[in-house]
mmCIF file of C-alpha atoms in Angstrom:
data_model
loop_
_atom_site.group_PDB
_atom_site.id
_atom_site.type_symbol
_atom_site.label_atom_id
_atom_site.label_comp_id
_atom_site.label_asym_id
_atom_site.label_seq_id
_atom_site.Cartn_x
_atom_site.Cartn_y
_atom_site.Cartn_z
ATOM 1 C CA MET Y 24 -79.586 24.449 34.157
ATOM 2 C CA SER Y 25 -80.053 25.950 30.686
ATOM 3 C CA HIS Y 26 -80.493 23.894 27.501
ATOM 4 C CA ALA Y 27 -77.092 25.130 26.170
ATOM 5 C CA ALA Y 28 -75.264 23.925 29.282
ATOM 6 C CA ILE Y 29 -77.004 20.557 29.086
ATOM 7 C CA ALA Y 30 -76.050 20.219 25.413
ATOM 8 C CA ASP Y 31 -72.414 21.128 26.142
ATOM 9 C CA LYS Y 32 -72.291 18.567 28.945
ATOM 10 C CA ARG Y 33 -73.722 15.837 26.726
ATOM 11 C CA SER Y 34 -71.324 16.610 23.846
ATOM 12 C CA SER Y 35 -68.306 16.597 26.152
ATOM 13 C CA SER Y 36 -69.353 13.247 27.612
ATOM 14 C CA LEU Y 37 -69.764 11.824 24.100
ATOM 15 C CA ARG Y 38 -66.367 13.061 22.933
ATOM 16 C CA GLY Y 39 -64.477 11.592 25.822
ATOM 17 C CA ALA Y 40 -60.935 12.463 26.870
ATOM 18 C CA SER Y 41 -58.476 13.671 24.250
ATOM 19 C CA LEU Y 42 -54.838 14.716 24.179
ATOM 20 C CA PRO Y 43 -54.019 18.407 23.805
ATOM 21 C CA LYS Y 44 -52.897 19.730 20.429
ATOM 22 C CA TRP Y 45 -49.310 20.178 21.600
ATOM 23 C CA SER Y 46 -48.979 16.551 22.715
ATOM 24 C CA PRO Y 47 -47.316 15.250 19.472
ATOM 25 C CA TRP Y 48 -44.598 17.904 19.802
ATOM 26 C CA ALA Y 49 -44.049 17.029 23.468
ATOM 27 C CA ILE Y 50 -43.852 13.309 22.669
ATOM 28 C CA ALA Y 51 -41.447 14.013 19.810
ATOM 29 C CA LEU Y 52 -39.197 16.163 22.013
ATOM 30 C CA GLY Y 53 -39.180 13.584 24.770
ATOM 31 C CA SER Y 54 -38.427 10.769 22.305
ATOM 32 C CA LEU Y 55 -35.544 12.790 20.878
ATOM 33 C CA VAL Y 56 -34.048 13.421 24.312
ATOM 34 C CA VAL Y 57 -34.381 9.764 25.328
ATOM 35 C CA GLY Y 58 -32.957 8.629 21.965
ATOM 36 C CA VAL Y 59 -29.891 10.831 22.407
ATOM 37 C CA LEU Y 60 -29.373 9.578 25.966
ATOM 38 C CA ILE Y 61 -29.633 5.946 24.837
ATOM 39 C CA GLY Y 62 -27.143 6.624 22.056
ATOM 40 C CA LEU Y 63 -24.668 8.265 24.427
ATOM 41 C CA VAL Y 64 -24.971 5.596 27.095
ATOM 42 C CA GLY Y 65 -24.836 2.771 24.555
ATOM 43 C CA GLY Y 66 -21.751 4.190 22.839
ATOM 44 C CA LEU Y 67 -23.510 4.811 19.503
ATOM 45 C CA HIS Y 68 -21.538 7.490 17.656
ATOM 46 C CA SER Y 69 -23.802 7.836 14.615
ATOM 47 C CA ARG Y 70 -26.513 10.493 14.812
ATOM 48 C CA VAL Y 71 -28.529 8.479 12.308
ATOM 49 C CA GLN Y 72 -28.816 5.721 14.910
ATOM 50 C CA TRP Y 73 -29.925 8.267 17.489
ATOM 51 C CA GLY Y 74 -32.617 9.478 15.099
ATOM 52 C CA LEU Y 75 -33.867 5.954 14.377
ATOM 53 C CA ILE Y 76 -34.119 5.192 18.095
ATOM 54 C CA ALA Y 77 -35.989 8.464 18.649
ATOM 55 C CA ALA Y 78 -38.381 7.629 15.781
ATOM 56 C CA ILE Y 79 -39.184 4.207 17.245
ATOM 57 C CA LEU Y 80 -39.728 5.725 20.681
ATOM 58 C CA PHE Y 81 -41.966 8.407 19.151
ATOM 59 C CA VAL Y 82 -44.261 5.836 17.525
ATOM 60 C CA LEU Y 83 -44.381 3.608 20.593
ATOM 61 C CA GLY Y 84 -44.836 6.551 22.954
ATOM 62 C CA THR Y 85 -47.649 7.972 20.819
ATOM 63 C CA TYR Y 86 -49.516 4.681 20.884
ATOM 64 C CA GLY Y 87 -49.012 4.121 24.613
ATOM 65 C CA ILE Y 88 -50.097 7.594 25.712
ATOM 66 C CA ALA Y 89 -52.996 7.823 23.247
ATOM 67 C CA ALA Y 90 -54.269 4.347 24.140
ATOM 68 C CA ARG Y 91 -54.265 5.220 27.838
ATOM 69 C CA VAL Y 92 -56.040 8.565 27.414
ATOM 70 C CA GLU Y 93 -58.145 8.268 24.238
ATOM 71 C CA GLY Y 94 -58.543 4.533 23.690
ATOM 72 C CA ARG Y 95 -57.006 2.040 21.308
ATOM 73 C CA ARG Y 96 -59.014 3.098 18.269
ATOM 74 C CA GLN Y 97 -57.843 6.705 18.435
ATOM 75 C CA ALA Y 98 -54.356 5.509 19.317
ATOM 76 C CA LYS Y 99 -54.149 3.528 16.061
ATOM 77 C CA ASP Y 100 -55.123 6.648 14.134
ATOM 78 C CA ARG Y 101 -52.408 8.665 15.858
ATOM 79 C CA VAL Y 102 -49.841 5.922 15.178
ATOM 80 C CA ALA Y 103 -50.686 6.011 11.465
ATOM 81 C CA THR Y 104 -50.162 9.792 11.465
ATOM 82 C CA SER Y 105 -46.890 9.364 13.350
ATOM 83 C CA LEU Y 106 -45.631 6.806 10.810
ATOM 84 C CA VAL Y 107 -46.367 9.257 7.996
ATOM 85 C CA TRP Y 108 -44.340 11.971 9.728
ATOM 86 C CA VAL Y 109 -41.473 9.582 10.464
ATOM 87 C CA ALA Y 110 -41.387 8.423 6.831
ATOM 88 C CA PHE Y 111 -41.369 12.064 5.689
ATOM 89 C CA LEU Y 112 -38.446 12.929 7.959
ATOM 90 C CA LEU Y 113 -36.504 9.829 6.884
ATOM 91 C CA ALA Y 114 -36.943 10.827 3.251
ATOM 92 C CA LEU Y 115 -35.921 14.391 4.061
ATOM 93 C CA VAL Y 116 -32.653 13.459 5.778
ATOM 94 C CA PRO Y 117 -30.676 12.325 2.670
ATOM 95 C CA LEU Y 118 -32.051 15.240 0.634
ATOM 96 C CA VAL Y 119 -30.982 17.828 3.198
ATOM 97 C CA SER Y 120 -27.631 16.089 3.634
ATOM 98 C CA LEU Y 121 -27.025 16.101 -0.131
ATOM 99 C CA VAL Y 122 -27.903 19.770 -0.536
ATOM 100 C CA TRP Y 123 -25.862 20.773 2.522
ATOM 101 C CA THR Y 124 -22.772 18.860 1.380
ATOM 102 C CA THR Y 125 -23.029 20.287 -2.149
ATOM 103 C CA VAL Y 126 -23.405 23.846 -0.888
ATOM 104 C CA GLN Y 127 -20.600 23.439 1.650
ATOM 105 C CA ARG Y 128 -18.122 22.132 -0.926
ATOM 106 C CA GLY Y 129 -19.388 24.019 -3.968
ATOM 107 C CA VAL Y 130 -19.055 27.553 -2.642
ATOM 108 C CA LYS Y 131 -15.271 27.248 -2.455
ATOM 109 C CA VAL Y 132 -14.708 28.238 -6.103
ATOM 110 C CA LEU Y 133 -18.185 29.349 -7.178
ATOM 111 C CA ASP Y 134 -17.840 33.011 -8.114
ATOM 112 C CA GLY Y 135 -18.171 35.329 -11.103
ATOM 113 C CA TYR Y 136 -14.880 34.187 -12.622
ATOM 114 C CA PHE Y 137 -15.898 30.532 -12.413
ATOM 115 C CA LEU Y 138 -19.205 31.236 -14.159
ATOM 116 C CA THR Y 139 -17.760 33.383 -16.961
ATOM 117 C CA HIS Y 140 -14.633 31.438 -18.000
ATOM 118 C CA SER Y 141 -14.035 28.077 -19.655
ATOM 119 C CA MET Y 142 -11.343 25.521 -18.962
ATOM 120 C CA GLY Y 143 -9.450 26.535 -22.118
ATOM 121 C CA LEU Y 144 -5.806 25.603 -21.683
ATOM 122 C CA VAL Y 145 -6.206 24.863 -17.974
ATOM 123 C CA ALA Y 146 -5.457 21.227 -17.170
ATOM 124 C CA ASP Y 147 -7.899 19.286 -15.033
ATOM 125 C CA THR Y 148 -5.353 18.978 -12.234
ATOM 126 C CA GLU Y 149 -4.558 22.726 -12.174
ATOM 127 C CA PRO Y 150 -6.507 25.425 -10.307
ATOM 128 C CA GLY Y 151 -8.525 27.985 -12.239
ATOM 129 C CA GLY Y 152 -10.898 27.641 -15.128
ATOM 130 C CA GLY Y 153 -14.675 27.695 -15.089
ATOM 131 C CA ILE Y 154 -17.905 26.311 -16.487
ATOM 132 C CA TYR Y 155 -18.977 28.952 -19.005
ATOM 133 C CA HIS Y 156 -18.547 26.534 -21.919
ATOM 134 C CA ALA Y 157 -20.525 23.861 -20.063
ATOM 135 C CA ILE Y 158 -23.372 26.275 -19.298
ATOM 136 C CA ILE Y 159 -23.621 27.258 -22.969
ATOM 137 C CA GLY Y 160 -23.593 23.609 -24.023
ATOM 138 C CA SER Y 161 -26.293 22.634 -21.526
ATOM 139 C CA LEU Y 162 -28.567 25.532 -22.457
ATOM 140 C CA GLU Y 163 -28.264 24.846 -26.196
ATOM 141 C CA GLN Y 164 -28.650 21.082 -25.944
ATOM 142 C CA VAL Y 165 -31.572 21.196 -23.515
ATOM 143 C CA GLY Y 166 -33.200 24.024 -25.469
ATOM 144 C CA LEU Y 167 -33.039 22.141 -28.771
ATOM 145 C CA ALA Y 168 -34.299 18.979 -27.085
ATOM 146 C CA THR Y 169 -37.262 20.957 -25.727
ATOM 147 C CA LEU Y 170 -38.062 22.391 -29.171
ATOM 148 C CA ILE Y 171 -38.175 18.827 -30.519
ATOM 149 C CA GLY Y 172 -39.639 16.843 -27.636
ATOM 150 C CA ALA Y 173 -42.262 19.228 -26.215
ATOM 151 C CA PRO Y 174 -44.381 19.735 -29.390
ATOM 152 C CA VAL Y 175 -44.207 16.043 -30.304
ATOM 153 C CA GLY Y 176 -45.189 15.014 -26.768
ATOM 154 C CA VAL Y 177 -48.088 17.479 -26.544
ATOM 155 C CA LEU Y 178 -49.473 16.549 -29.975
ATOM 156 C CA THR Y 179 -49.189 12.843 -29.152
ATOM 157 C CA ALA Y 180 -51.122 13.362 -25.929
ATOM 158 C CA ILE Y 181 -53.802 15.337 -27.796
ATOM 159 C CA TYR Y 182 -54.207 12.472 -30.249
ATOM 160 C CA LEU Y 183 -54.468 9.859 -27.488
ATOM 161 C CA VAL Y 184 -57.062 11.817 -25.492
ATOM 162 C CA GLU Y 185 -59.130 13.502 -28.209
ATOM 163 C CA TYR Y 186 -58.847 11.227 -31.230
ATOM 164 C CA GLY Y 187 -57.144 7.981 -30.220
ATOM 165 C CA SER Y 188 -59.070 4.748 -30.383
ATOM 166 C CA GLY Y 189 -58.398 1.227 -31.541
ATOM 167 C CA ARG Y 190 -55.121 -0.582 -32.049
ATOM 168 C CA LEU Y 191 -53.044 2.443 -33.040
ATOM 169 C CA ALA Y 192 -53.814 4.298 -29.811
ATOM 170 C CA LYS Y 193 -53.110 1.174 -27.762
ATOM 171 C CA ALA Y 194 -49.792 0.661 -29.567
ATOM 172 C CA ILE Y 195 -48.765 4.286 -28.980
ATOM 173 C CA THR Y 196 -49.688 4.034 -25.295
ATOM 174 C CA PHE Y 197 -47.682 0.832 -24.967
ATOM 175 C CA PHE Y 198 -44.565 2.310 -26.569
ATOM 176 C CA VAL Y 199 -44.858 5.483 -24.479
ATOM 177 C CA ASP Y 200 -44.915 3.304 -21.353
ATOM 178 C CA VAL Y 201 -41.861 1.418 -22.600
ATOM 179 C CA MET Y 202 -39.977 4.624 -23.441
ATOM 180 C CA THR Y 203 -40.714 6.024 -19.989
ATOM 181 C CA GLY Y 204 -38.619 3.286 -18.386
ATOM 182 C CA ILE Y 205 -35.716 2.951 -20.824
ATOM 183 C CA PRO Y 206 -32.252 3.864 -19.493
ATOM 184 C CA SER Y 207 -30.763 7.055 -20.849
ATOM 185 C CA ILE Y 208 -27.780 5.152 -22.252
ATOM 186 C CA VAL Y 209 -30.133 3.323 -24.647
ATOM 187 C CA ALA Y 210 -31.273 6.611 -26.196
ATOM 188 C CA GLY Y 211 -27.623 7.615 -26.565
ATOM 189 C CA LEU Y 212 -26.716 4.331 -28.228
ATOM 190 C CA PHE Y 213 -29.611 4.699 -30.685
ATOM 191 C CA ILE Y 214 -28.416 8.119 -31.850
ATOM 192 C CA LEU Y 215 -24.813 6.898 -31.824
ATOM 193 C CA SER Y 216 -25.718 4.063 -34.197
ATOM 194 C CA LEU Y 217 -27.191 6.595 -36.625
ATOM 195 C CA MET Y 218 -24.051 8.710 -36.363
ATOM 196 C CA LEU Y 219 -21.879 5.708 -37.157
ATOM 197 C CA ILE Y 220 -24.037 4.825 -40.158
ATOM 198 C CA PHE Y 221 -23.701 8.326 -41.599
ATOM 199 C CA LYS Y 222 -20.062 8.672 -40.400
ATOM 200 C CA MET Y 223 -20.700 11.780 -38.311
ATOM 201 C CA GLN Y 224 -18.447 13.267 -35.659
ATOM 202 C CA PRO Y 225 -19.656 14.190 -32.127
ATOM 203 C CA PHE Y 226 -21.665 17.410 -31.998
ATOM 204 C CA GLY Y 227 -24.123 19.056 -29.621
ATOM 205 C CA PHE Y 228 -27.297 18.479 -31.612
ATOM 206 C CA ALA Y 229 -26.793 14.710 -31.391
ATOM 207 C CA GLY Y 230 -27.053 14.995 -27.620
ATOM 208 C CA SER Y 231 -30.219 17.072 -28.062
ATOM 209 C CA LEU Y 232 -31.804 14.279 -30.087
ATOM 210 C CA ALA Y 233 -31.107 11.730 -27.352
ATOM 211 C CA LEU Y 234 -32.435 14.088 -24.680
ATOM 212 C CA ALA Y 235 -35.567 14.695 -26.765
ATOM 213 C CA ILE Y 236 -36.197 10.928 -26.857
ATOM 214 C CA LEU Y 237 -36.014 10.861 -23.054
ATOM 215 C CA MET Y 238 -38.225 13.931 -22.764
ATOM 216 C CA MET Y 239 -41.092 12.858 -25.036
ATOM 217 C CA PRO Y 240 -42.709 10.142 -22.880
ATOM 218 C CA VAL Y 241 -42.628 12.385 -19.800
ATOM 219 C CA VAL Y 242 -44.386 15.171 -21.703
ATOM 220 C CA VAL Y 243 -46.900 12.732 -23.200
ATOM 221 C CA ARG Y 244 -47.833 11.280 -19.822
ATOM 222 C CA SER Y 245 -48.140 14.622 -18.008
ATOM 223 C CA THR Y 246 -50.065 16.282 -20.857
ATOM 224 C CA GLU Y 247 -52.380 13.291 -21.204
ATOM 225 C CA GLU Y 248 -53.324 13.455 -17.535
ATOM 226 C CA MET Y 249 -53.954 17.209 -17.727
ATOM 227 C CA LEU Y 250 -56.185 16.860 -20.790
ATOM 228 C CA LYS Y 251 -58.225 14.141 -19.072
ATOM 229 C CA LEU Y 252 -58.975 16.569 -16.227
ATOM 230 C CA VAL Y 253 -60.771 18.969 -18.579
ATOM 231 C CA PRO Y 254 -64.543 18.439 -18.065
ATOM 232 C CA ASN Y 255 -66.348 16.929 -21.027
ATOM 233 C CA GLU Y 256 -69.104 19.499 -20.535
ATOM 234 C CA LEU Y 257 -66.765 22.191 -21.902
ATOM 235 C CA ARG Y 258 -66.114 20.158 -25.037
ATOM 236 C CA GLU Y 259 -69.793 19.373 -25.507
ATOM 237 C CA ALA Y 260 -70.802 23.020 -25.061
ATOM 238 C CA SER Y 261 -68.321 24.118 -27.691
ATOM 239 C CA LEU Y 262 -69.342 21.403 -30.135
ATOM 240 C CA ALA Y 263 -73.025 22.228 -29.565
ATOM 241 C CA LEU Y 264 -72.346 25.753 -30.802
ATOM 242 C CA GLY Y 265 -71.062 24.337 -34.078
ATOM 243 C CA VAL Y 266 -67.369 24.890 -33.349
ATOM 244 C CA PRO Y 267 -65.121 22.337 -35.136
ATOM 245 C CA LYS Y 268 -63.311 19.836 -32.945
ATOM 246 C CA TRP Y 269 -59.836 21.133 -33.783
ATOM 247 C CA ARG Y 270 -60.879 24.656 -32.810
ATOM 248 C CA THR Y 271 -62.475 23.327 -29.618
ATOM 249 C CA ILE Y 272 -59.172 21.707 -28.691
ATOM 250 C CA LEU Y 273 -57.251 24.869 -29.566
ATOM 251 C CA ARG Y 274 -59.552 27.394 -27.891
ATOM 252 C CA VAL Y 275 -61.143 25.444 -25.031
ATOM 253 C CA VAL Y 276 -59.225 22.316 -24.039
ATOM 254 C CA LEU Y 277 -55.653 23.606 -24.258
ATOM 255 C CA PRO Y 278 -56.267 26.966 -22.500
ATOM 256 C CA THR Y 279 -58.026 25.126 -19.662
ATOM 257 C CA SER Y 280 -55.103 22.749 -19.105
ATOM 258 C CA ILE Y 281 -52.201 24.991 -20.174
ATOM 259 C CA GLY Y 282 -50.941 25.394 -16.599
ATOM 260 C CA GLY Y 283 -50.531 21.669 -16.022
ATOM 261 C CA ILE Y 284 -49.092 21.098 -19.492
ATOM 262 C CA THR Y 285 -46.479 23.810 -18.990
ATOM 263 C CA THR Y 286 -45.608 22.409 -15.581
ATOM 264 C CA GLY Y 287 -45.084 18.940 -17.076
ATOM 265 C CA ILE Y 288 -42.834 20.337 -19.800
ATOM 266 C CA VAL Y 289 -40.719 22.288 -17.310
ATOM 267 C CA LEU Y 290 -40.357 19.239 -15.060
ATOM 268 C CA ALA Y 291 -39.333 17.164 -18.103
ATOM 269 C CA ILE Y 292 -36.672 19.794 -18.877
ATOM 270 C CA ALA Y 293 -35.402 19.527 -15.311
ATOM 271 C CA ARG Y 294 -35.237 15.757 -15.712
ATOM 272 C CA ILE Y 295 -33.098 15.762 -18.876
ATOM 273 C CA ALA Y 296 -30.862 18.617 -17.705
ATOM 274 C CA GLY Y 297 -28.918 16.222 -15.465
ATOM 275 C CA GLU Y 298 -28.401 13.374 -17.947
ATOM 276 C CA THR Y 299 -24.764 12.417 -18.461
ATOM 277 C CA ALA Y 300 -24.611 9.117 -20.368
ATOM 278 C CA PRO Y 301 -26.057 10.233 -23.745
ATOM 279 C CA VAL Y 302 -24.045 13.463 -23.664
ATOM 280 C CA LEU Y 303 -20.861 11.510 -22.939
ATOM 281 C CA LEU Y 304 -21.446 9.274 -25.966
ATOM 282 C CA LEU Y 305 -22.619 11.887 -28.457
ATOM 283 C CA VAL Y 306 -21.206 15.293 -27.460
ATOM 284 C CA PHE Y 307 -17.842 14.015 -26.233
ATOM 285 C CA GLY Y 308 -16.856 17.126 -24.247
ATOM 286 C CA ASN Y 309 -14.838 20.209 -25.138
ATOM 287 C CA PRO Y 310 -12.821 22.437 -22.771
ATOM 288 C CA PHE Y 311 -13.188 25.384 -25.164
ATOM 289 C CA ILE Y 312 -16.272 27.487 -25.885
ATOM 290 C CA ASN Y 313 -18.335 26.180 -28.800
ATOM 291 C CA THR Y 314 -21.553 28.076 -29.444
ATOM 292 C CA ASN Y 315 -22.479 26.055 -32.537
ATOM 293 C CA PRO Y 316 -24.352 22.882 -31.504
ATOM 294 C CA PHE Y 317 -24.401 21.604 -35.107
ATOM 295 C CA GLU Y 318 -20.640 21.362 -35.517
ATOM 296 C CA GLY Y 319 -17.898 20.092 -33.243
ATOM 297 C CA ALA Y 320 -17.837 18.660 -29.749
ATOM 298 C CA GLN Y 321 -19.458 20.546 -26.886
ATOM 299 C CA SER Y 322 -19.603 20.268 -23.141
ATOM 300 C CA SER Y 323 -22.462 20.301 -20.632
ATOM 301 C CA LEU Y 324 -22.751 20.638 -16.880
ATOM 302 C CA PRO Y 325 -23.316 16.911 -16.109
ATOM 303 C CA LEU Y 326 -20.504 15.922 -18.466
ATOM 304 C CA TYR Y 327 -18.211 18.574 -16.975
ATOM 305 C CA ILE Y 328 -18.856 17.217 -13.469
ATOM 306 C CA TYR Y 329 -18.079 13.671 -14.564
ATOM 307 C CA GLN Y 330 -14.896 14.633 -16.398
ATOM 308 C CA GLN Y 331 -13.581 16.733 -13.533
ATOM 309 C CA TYR Y 332 -14.065 13.828 -11.136
ATOM 310 C CA ALA Y 333 -12.755 11.142 -13.530
ATOM 311 C CA ASN Y 334 -9.671 13.087 -14.667
ATOM 312 C CA SER Y 335 -8.822 14.701 -11.347
ATOM 313 C CA ALA Y 336 -5.985 12.302 -10.405
ATOM 314 C CA GLY Y 337 -6.542 13.275 -6.765
ATOM 315 C CA SER Y 338 -6.400 17.015 -7.462
ATOM 316 C CA GLY Y 339 -8.285 19.145 -4.977
ATOM 317 C CA ALA Y 340 -8.876 21.847 -7.605
ATOM 318 C CA ALA Y 341 -10.741 19.414 -9.881
ATOM 319 C CA TYR Y 342 -12.881 18.185 -6.987
ATOM 320 C CA ASP Y 343 -13.758 21.777 -6.052
ATOM 321 C CA ARG Y 344 -14.758 22.548 -9.645
ATOM 322 C CA ALA Y 345 -16.914 19.403 -9.766
ATOM 323 C CA TRP Y 346 -18.743 20.361 -6.576
ATOM 324 C CA ALA Y 347 -19.226 23.954 -7.764
ATOM 325 C CA ALA Y 348 -20.646 22.720 -11.069
ATOM 326 C CA SER Y 349 -22.932 20.351 -9.148
ATOM 327 C CA LEU Y 350 -24.205 23.265 -7.078
ATOM 328 C CA THR Y 351 -24.860 25.244 -10.258
ATOM 329 C CA LEU Y 352 -26.785 22.329 -11.773
ATOM 330 C CA ILE Y 353 -28.870 21.892 -8.602
ATOM 331 C CA ALA Y 354 -29.661 25.615 -8.626
ATOM 332 C CA PHE Y 355 -30.685 25.380 -12.291
ATOM 333 C CA VAL Y 356 -33.030 22.449 -11.633
ATOM 334 C CA MET Y 357 -34.429 24.144 -8.527
ATOM 335 C CA ILE Y 358 -35.184 27.310 -10.500
ATOM 336 C CA LEU Y 359 -36.976 25.245 -13.157
ATOM 337 C CA ASN Y 360 -39.110 23.566 -10.492
ATOM 338 C CA LEU Y 361 -39.987 26.925 -8.950
ATOM 339 C CA VAL Y 362 -40.901 28.255 -12.398
ATOM 340 C CA ALA Y 363 -43.111 25.219 -12.961
ATOM 341 C CA ARG Y 364 -44.917 25.770 -9.663
ATOM 342 C CA GLY Y 365 -45.340 29.472 -10.415
ATOM 343 C CA ILE Y 366 -46.797 28.779 -13.854
ATOM 344 C CA ALA Y 367 -49.145 26.139 -12.458
ATOM 345 C CA ARG Y 368 -50.449 28.569 -9.837
ATOM 346 C CA TRP Y 369 -50.667 31.442 -12.326
ATOM 347 C CA LYS Y 370 -52.545 29.441 -14.965
ATOM 348 C CA ALA Y 371 -54.710 27.441 -12.560
ATOM 349 C CA PRO Y 372 -58.433 27.652 -13.424
ATOM 350 C CA ARG Y 373 -60.245 30.172 -11.265
#
């Protein structure tokens, strides 16, 4: 017998028996079939219950089969992997259900007319109308909030990472942590109190200010983490060449982390795009088209959805418009997330 054959025989004896690669899929399929049969025989009409039974059988079946073939140690490892997959599927179920329901109900009135017309003189209980005024309001309010919140958040993160030390940096970090968890209604009430002091009427820019307050801590946190990932060797090499610190930050640190910073800003935009409470307090809503965010009430997509549902009085037309606007908002947020991922991959360090 050759040395290679002897080595192969020894390695196979050391590895021991193992399940084939397709075994998890076979166990999952068998658990699903048994779960459905138990649900039908037991009179369980909910498919969610069938899925939970199948998940339990999948975990138990994985452990039993793996323990018999591979041993208990390897079986515990496979059970841990199975629990991860089950948790992933359980988290995916409500997401898929939400998207499916929104698409199914939103496509009823979602067309070119709906996207290019406002409510105007159309009552909430009547068919017709669209979301053009709400799209304009959302784009202007979110855009102005980004122009305010993104630079402030990035500069704050630069100070904390590159310059911050002592009590001031600790105080800023503490307040950023506090602002990250405040409800959106609190930001709206803060701007509303200023409007009442100066006797101002609802207008779009007030909503932008509240959204900027909600956006800043998200940008600070994401930018801070990206700046910390930049190797100190790059900073030291630049400083060793006699380059000032501000130019090092501008020419070395920021270009290295620009992909992650941009991704954090885009995700922060997606987060504030769906806020309703501050817009309801400060912008007030307007069925007509108002392209001036600094004068008069405006609308936005989240506010439009809320008003269509609240003022529907059981009207099917209002419910259809609310679902179509929800689908538009989901598509907008999804596009922003895809843009963020594309920018992160495009600007990732080679």
